[in-house]
Coordinates of C-alpha atoms and ligand atoms in Angstrom, one line a residue:
M28 CA 137.4 35.2 193.2
S29 CA 136.9 36.5 189.6
L30 CA 133.9 35.4 187.5
R31 CA 134.3 32.5 185.1
S32 CA 132.2 31.0 182.3
I33 CA 131.1 27.5 183.3
L34 CA 129.9 25.2 180.5
S35 CA 126.8 23.9 182.3
G36 CA 124.9 22.3 179.4
V37 CA 125.4 21.1 175.8
G38 CA 123.0 20.1 173.1
G39 CA 122.7 19.4 169.5
Y40 CA 120.2 18.9 166.7
L41 CA 120.5 17.1 163.4
P42 CA 118.0 17.0 160.6
E43 CA 116.2 13.6 160.2
R44 CA 117.3 13.1 156.6
V45 CA 120.6 11.3 156.2
V46 CA 122.3 11.4 152.8
T47 CA 125.0 8.8 152.1
N48 CA 127.9 9.2 149.7
D49 CA 126.4 6.6 147.5
E50 CA 123.1 8.6 147.3
L51 CA 125.1 11.7 146.3
A52 CA 127.0 9.8 143.7
R53 CA 123.7 9.2 141.9
T54 CA 123.6 12.8 140.9
V55 CA 127.1 14.1 141.4
D56 CA 130.2 12.8 139.5
T57 CA 131.8 11.3 142.6
S58 CA 132.2 8.1 144.6
D59 CA 131.9 6.8 148.1
A60 CA 135.5 5.7 147.8
W61 CA 136.9 9.1 146.8
I62 CA 134.9 11.0 149.5
Q63 CA 135.9 8.6 152.3
E64 CA 139.6 8.4 151.3
R65 CA 140.0 12.2 150.9
T66 CA 137.8 13.4 153.8
G67 CA 136.6 10.5 156.0
I68 CA 133.0 11.5 155.4
R69 CA 130.5 8.6 155.0
Q70 CA 127.2 10.6 155.3
R71 CA 125.7 13.9 156.2
H72 CA 122.3 15.3 157.3
F73 CA 120.3 17.6 155.0
A74 CA 117.6 19.9 156.3
A75 CA 114.0 19.7 155.3
P76 CA 112.4 23.0 154.3
H77 CA 111.2 23.7 157.9
E78 CA 114.6 22.9 159.4
T79 CA 116.1 26.4 159.2
A80 CA 119.1 27.8 161.2
C81 CA 116.5 29.3 163.6
F82 CA 114.5 26.1 164.0
M83 CA 117.6 23.9 164.5
G84 CA 119.3 26.5 166.7
A85 CA 116.3 26.6 169.0
A86 CA 116.1 22.8 169.2
A87 CA 119.8 22.7 170.1
A88 CA 119.3 25.5 172.7
R89 CA 116.5 23.6 174.4
A90 CA 118.6 20.5 174.6
A91 CA 121.5 22.5 176.1
L92 CA 119.2 24.1 178.7
A93 CA 117.7 20.8 179.6
H94 CA 121.2 19.3 180.0
A95 CA 122.1 22.2 182.3
G96 CA 118.9 21.8 184.4
A97 CA 118.2 25.4 183.4
T98 CA 115.2 27.2 181.7
A99 CA 114.8 30.1 179.3
D100 CA 114.4 32.3 182.4
D101 CA 118.1 31.7 183.2
V102 CA 119.2 33.1 179.8
D103 CA 120.4 36.7 179.6
A104 CA 121.9 36.6 176.1
I105 CA 121.9 34.5 172.9
I106 CA 124.7 34.5 170.4
V107 CA 124.1 32.6 167.2
A108 CA 127.1 31.8 164.9
T109 CA 125.7 31.3 161.4
S110 CA 126.5 32.0 157.8
T111 CA 123.1 30.7 156.7
P112 CA 120.5 32.7 158.7
D113 CA 116.8 32.5 157.9
Q114 CA 116.6 36.2 157.1
A115 CA 119.1 39.1 156.8
F116 CA 117.2 40.5 159.9
P117 CA 115.9 40.0 162.5
S118 CA 118.8 38.0 163.6
T119 CA 118.6 34.3 164.1
A120 CA 119.3 34.9 167.8
V121 CA 116.2 37.0 168.5
R122 CA 114.1 34.5 166.5
V123 CA 115.5 31.8 168.8
Q124 CA 114.7 34.0 171.8
A125 CA 111.1 34.2 170.7
Q126 CA 110.9 30.4 170.1
L127 CA 112.2 29.8 173.6
G128 CA 109.4 32.1 174.9
M129 CA 111.8 34.6 176.4
T130 CA 110.6 38.1 177.2
R131 CA 113.8 39.6 178.3
G132 CA 117.5 39.6 177.5
F133 CA 119.1 40.2 174.1
G134 CA 120.7 38.4 171.2
F135 CA 122.7 38.8 168.1
D136 CA 124.2 36.8 165.2
L137 CA 127.9 36.5 164.6
A138 CA 129.6 35.8 161.3
A139 CA 132.9 34.0 161.3
A140 CA 132.1 31.1 159.1
C141 CA 133.3 27.7 160.5
T142 CA 135.1 29.6 163.4
G143 CA 131.9 31.2 164.4
F144 CA 131.2 29.1 167.5
V145 CA 134.7 29.6 168.9
Y146 CA 134.3 33.4 168.3
G147 CA 130.9 33.2 170.0
L148 CA 132.4 31.5 173.1
S149 CA 135.0 34.2 173.3
V150 CA 132.5 37.0 173.2
A151 CA 130.2 35.3 175.7
D152 CA 133.2 34.7 178.0
A153 CA 134.2 38.3 177.9
M154 CA 130.6 39.4 178.7
I155 CA 130.4 37.0 181.6
R156 CA 133.8 38.0 183.1
A157 CA 132.7 41.7 182.8
G158 CA 129.6 40.9 184.9
Q159 CA 127.3 42.1 182.0
V160 CA 125.4 38.8 181.8
S161 CA 125.3 35.6 183.9
G162 CA 123.6 33.1 181.5
V163 CA 124.5 32.9 177.8
L164 CA 123.4 30.5 175.1
V165 CA 126.1 30.2 172.4
I166 CA 124.7 28.4 169.3
G167 CA 126.2 27.3 166.0
S168 CA 123.5 26.6 163.4
E169 CA 124.0 26.0 159.7
V170 CA 122.1 24.9 156.6
Y171 CA 124.9 24.7 154.0
S172 CA 122.9 22.4 151.8
R173 CA 121.1 25.6 150.7
I174 CA 124.3 27.3 149.5
L175 CA 126.1 24.4 147.9
N176 CA 126.9 24.5 144.2
W177 CA 125.8 21.1 143.0
Q178 CA 127.9 21.5 139.8
D179 CA 131.1 21.7 141.9
R180 CA 131.9 18.2 143.1
G181 CA 135.0 19.5 144.9
T182 CA 132.7 21.2 147.5
C183 CA 129.1 19.9 147.4
V184 CA 130.1 16.5 148.9
L185 CA 131.8 18.1 152.0
F186 CA 129.1 19.8 153.9
G187 CA 126.0 18.9 156.0
D188 CA 123.4 20.7 158.2
G189 CA 122.9 20.8 161.9
A190 CA 123.1 22.9 165.1
G191 CA 124.9 22.7 168.4
A192 CA 124.6 24.8 171.5
V193 CA 126.2 25.4 174.9
F194 CA 124.7 27.1 177.9
L195 CA 127.3 29.2 179.8
R196 CA 126.7 30.2 183.4
A197 CA 128.7 32.7 185.4
G198 CA 130.4 31.0 188.4
Q199 CA 133.4 30.9 190.7
G200 CA 134.5 27.4 189.5
N201 CA 134.1 25.8 192.9
G202 CA 137.5 27.0 193.9
T203 CA 139.1 25.1 190.9
D204 CA 140.0 26.3 187.4
Q205 CA 136.7 25.1 186.0
G206 CA 135.3 27.0 183.1
I207 CA 136.7 28.7 180.0
L208 CA 140.4 29.2 180.6
S209 CA 141.2 31.1 177.5
T210 CA 140.2 31.9 174.0
H211 CA 142.3 33.0 171.1
L212 CA 140.9 34.5 167.9
H213 CA 142.5 35.2 164.6
A214 CA 141.6 36.5 161.1
Q215 CA 143.4 37.2 157.9
G216 CA 141.1 39.0 155.6
S217 CA 143.6 39.0 152.7
L218 CA 142.9 35.3 152.4
G219 CA 139.1 36.0 152.0
D220 CA 139.1 34.6 148.4
I221 CA 140.2 31.1 149.2
L222 CA 136.8 30.2 150.9
Y223 CA 133.7 32.4 150.4
V224 CA 130.1 32.6 149.3
D225 CA 129.8 34.5 146.1
G226 CA 126.6 36.4 147.0
A227 CA 124.2 37.6 149.7
V228 CA 120.9 39.4 150.2
G229 CA 122.7 42.7 149.5
Q230 CA 123.8 41.5 146.1
P231 CA 121.4 42.0 143.1
D232 CA 120.1 38.5 142.0
R233 CA 122.9 36.7 143.8
P234 CA 121.8 34.6 146.7
G235 CA 125.3 33.0 146.6
H236 CA 127.1 29.6 146.5
L237 CA 130.0 28.4 148.5
V238 CA 133.4 28.5 146.6
M239 CA 136.5 26.9 148.1
H240 CA 140.1 26.4 146.9
G241 CA 140.4 23.2 149.0
K242 CA 144.1 22.6 148.7
E243 CA 145.0 26.1 149.9
V244 CA 142.5 26.0 152.8
F245 CA 143.9 22.6 153.7
R246 CA 147.5 23.9 153.8
H247 CA 146.5 26.9 156.0
A248 CA 144.3 24.7 158.3
V249 CA 147.2 22.5 159.3
T250 CA 149.6 25.3 160.0
R251 CA 147.2 27.9 161.5
L252 CA 145.5 25.3 163.8
A253 CA 148.8 24.0 165.0
G254 CA 149.8 27.6 165.9
A255 CA 146.5 28.1 167.7
V256 CA 147.0 25.0 169.8
E257 CA 150.5 26.0 170.8
E258 CA 149.3 29.5 171.7
A259 CA 146.5 28.2 173.9
L260 CA 148.8 25.8 175.8
A261 CA 151.5 28.5 176.3
A262 CA 149.0 31.1 177.5
N263 CA 148.0 28.7 180.3
N264 CA 151.4 27.2 181.1
L265 CA 150.2 23.8 180.0
T266 CA 151.7 21.1 177.8
H267 CA 150.2 18.6 175.3
R268 CA 150.1 16.0 178.1
D269 CA 147.6 18.1 180.1
I270 CA 144.9 17.9 177.4
D271 CA 142.2 15.2 178.0
W272 CA 140.2 15.8 174.8
L273 CA 140.6 17.6 171.5
V274 CA 137.3 18.7 169.9
P275 CA 138.3 20.0 166.5
H276 CA 136.3 21.6 163.7
Q277 CA 135.1 18.7 161.6
A278 CA 136.1 19.5 158.0
N279 CA 138.4 16.7 157.0
R280 CA 139.6 13.5 158.9
R281 CA 143.1 14.1 157.6
I282 CA 143.3 17.5 159.2
I283 CA 141.8 16.1 162.5
D284 CA 144.3 13.2 162.6
A285 CA 147.2 15.6 161.9
M286 CA 146.1 17.8 164.9
G287 CA 145.7 14.8 167.2
K288 CA 149.2 13.5 166.3
R289 CA 150.7 16.9 166.9
L290 CA 149.2 16.9 170.4
G291 CA 150.4 13.4 171.0
L292 CA 146.8 12.4 171.7
A293 CA 145.6 8.8 171.2
A294 CA 142.9 8.6 168.5
D295 CA 140.3 7.8 171.2
R296 CA 141.0 11.2 172.8
V297 CA 140.0 13.1 169.7
V298 CA 136.2 13.6 169.1
V299 CA 135.3 12.8 165.5
T300 CA 131.9 13.3 163.9
V301 CA 133.0 14.3 160.4
D302 CA 132.3 10.7 159.3
R303 CA 128.6 11.0 160.1
H304 CA 127.9 14.8 160.0
A305 CA 130.4 16.0 157.3
N306 CA 131.3 19.7 157.7
T307 CA 128.5 21.6 159.5
S308 CA 130.6 24.8 159.7
A309 CA 129.8 26.8 162.9
A310 CA 127.7 23.8 164.2
S311 CA 130.5 21.3 164.0
V312 CA 132.4 22.0 167.2
P313 CA 129.3 22.3 169.5
L314 CA 127.7 19.2 167.9
A315 CA 130.9 17.2 168.5
L316 CA 131.2 18.5 172.1
A317 CA 127.5 17.7 172.8
E318 CA 127.9 14.2 171.5
A319 CA 131.0 13.4 173.5
C320 CA 129.6 15.0 176.7
Q321 CA 126.2 13.3 176.5
D322 CA 127.6 9.8 175.7
G323 CA 129.9 10.1 178.8
R324 CA 133.3 10.3 177.1
I325 CA 134.0 13.9 178.3
K326 CA 133.7 14.2 182.0
R327 CA 133.5 17.0 184.6
G328 CA 137.0 18.2 185.5
Q329 CA 138.6 17.2 182.2
L330 CA 140.6 19.7 180.1
V331 CA 139.1 20.1 176.6
L332 CA 140.7 22.0 173.7
L333 CA 138.3 23.3 171.0
E334 CA 139.7 24.7 167.7
A335 CA 138.3 25.8 164.3
L336 CA 139.2 27.4 161.0
G337 CA 137.1 28.7 158.3
G338 CA 136.2 31.4 155.7
G339 CA 137.8 34.8 156.3
L340 CA 140.3 33.3 156.9
T341 CA 139.3 33.0 160.5
W342 CA 140.6 30.6 163.1
G343 CA 140.9 30.2 166.9
S344 CA 140.8 28.1 169.9
A345 CA 139.1 27.8 173.3
L346 CA 140.5 25.9 176.3
V347 CA 137.9 24.7 178.7
R348 CA 137.9 22.9 182.1
M349 CA 134.6 21.0 182.1
Ligands
UT7_22 O1 135.5 24.3 157.0 C1 136.5 25.1 156.5 C2 137.7 24.5 156.4 N1 137.8 23.6 155.2 C3 138.7 22.7 155.1 O2 139.5 22.6 156.0 C4 138.8 21.9 153.8 C5 140.2 21.8 153.4 N2 140.4 21.1 152.2 C6 140.2 19.8 152.0 O3 139.7 19.1 152.9 C7 140.6 19.1 150.7 O4 141.4 19.9 150.0 C8 139.4 18.6 149.8 C9 138.7 17.4 150.5 C10 138.5 19.7 149.6 C11 140.0 18.1 148.5 O5 140.9 17.1 148.7 P1 142.3 17.1 147.8 O6 143.0 15.9 148.2 O7 142.9 18.5 148.0 O8 141.7 16.9 146.3 P2 141.8 17.9 145.1 O9 140.9 19.1 145.2 O10 143.3 18.2 144.8 O11 141.3 17.0 143.9 C12 142.1 15.8 143.6 C13 141.4 15.1 142.4 C14 141.1 16.0 141.2 O12 141.2 15.3 140.1 P3 142.6 15.4 139.2 O13 142.6 16.8 138.8 O14 143.7 14.9 140.1 O15 142.3 14.4 138.0 C15 139.7 16.4 141.4 O16 139.0 16.7 140.2 O17 140.1 14.6 142.9 C16 139.1 15.2 142.0 N3 137.9 15.4 142.8 C17 136.9 14.5 143.0 N4 136.8 13.2 142.5 C18 135.7 12.6 142.9 C19 137.5 16.5 143.5 N5 136.4 16.4 144.1 C20 136.0 15.1 143.8 C21 134.8 14.4 144.1 N6 134.7 13.1 143.7 N7 133.8 14.8 145.0

């Protein structure tokens, strides 16, 4: 039987500091009512200075390994999806490797904005199926509070910080279809200017702030994600009725509800964290997955559809039998 990537552990980390909409409204020209009505967000977590992408990613990785009953010795590779690394280099992944006390293996960062975790799952799955590695940590870790433009109320109220991780192990799936069934990745670089950061360490005096044309991103999110869902189901000869759980990127409650409706899934089959976490970019899908696995909602054997869309434009899906 061919090798498959089994999701053997999940974990998350959220900064201690919770910031409510009302607290933001003290310094930003906004209101709790506007934010809740347009996005479903009630609060978000903001990182303290020591809570960097590396620190939070390592914490989420430890939680995923513990959940899997594994140790750092079982890890061959670390992939960190982040747009907010601690440093241009070394990569966040190798800093996490050091924090986990690993003395072997390899790691690298992956940049696909909010779709980064789904891209990371796809790369890890390909490496596992090729027999190159047998234990991979895929982490999404973001500190968007450091790149928000506090003068732009259209974006600064939407994001939060956090990290999520999964530990993938090569396996045979116990004779079932357990594991990652498929991943589908997309990008359209010509849409790069509807959601971007206007700087980077390579730019003179421009660390960069997030810029988003929200309405346009919203329009693309609904159509592209619907296409990605259909594509994943068709590739596996499945229908909407086969899906047990949708774990979507957590950008806006209205987009999440539209996707759930499209799949004909009852609201209690769609994992929602945007109300409490806001949009944590590459961390949003693994954080939501970790929450729903650890509180017992998502069970072994169930079919879970992950999807995300973000700057690039990038978007994609992963279909997983837990
Ligand atoms: O993670 C990557 C993927 N990202 C997404 O999927 C995000 C997609 N976009 C969205 O979720 C929505 O477009 C937003 C939540 C960003 C914005 O919602 P919208 O319904 O598209 O609002 P809008 O930008 O059209 O703004 C409507 C009104 C404007 O006022 P006028 O011009 O109608 O008088 C804005 O100035 O709301 C105003 N507004 C605000 N008011 C209070 C914008 N931001 C705020 C704010 N508080 N924070």
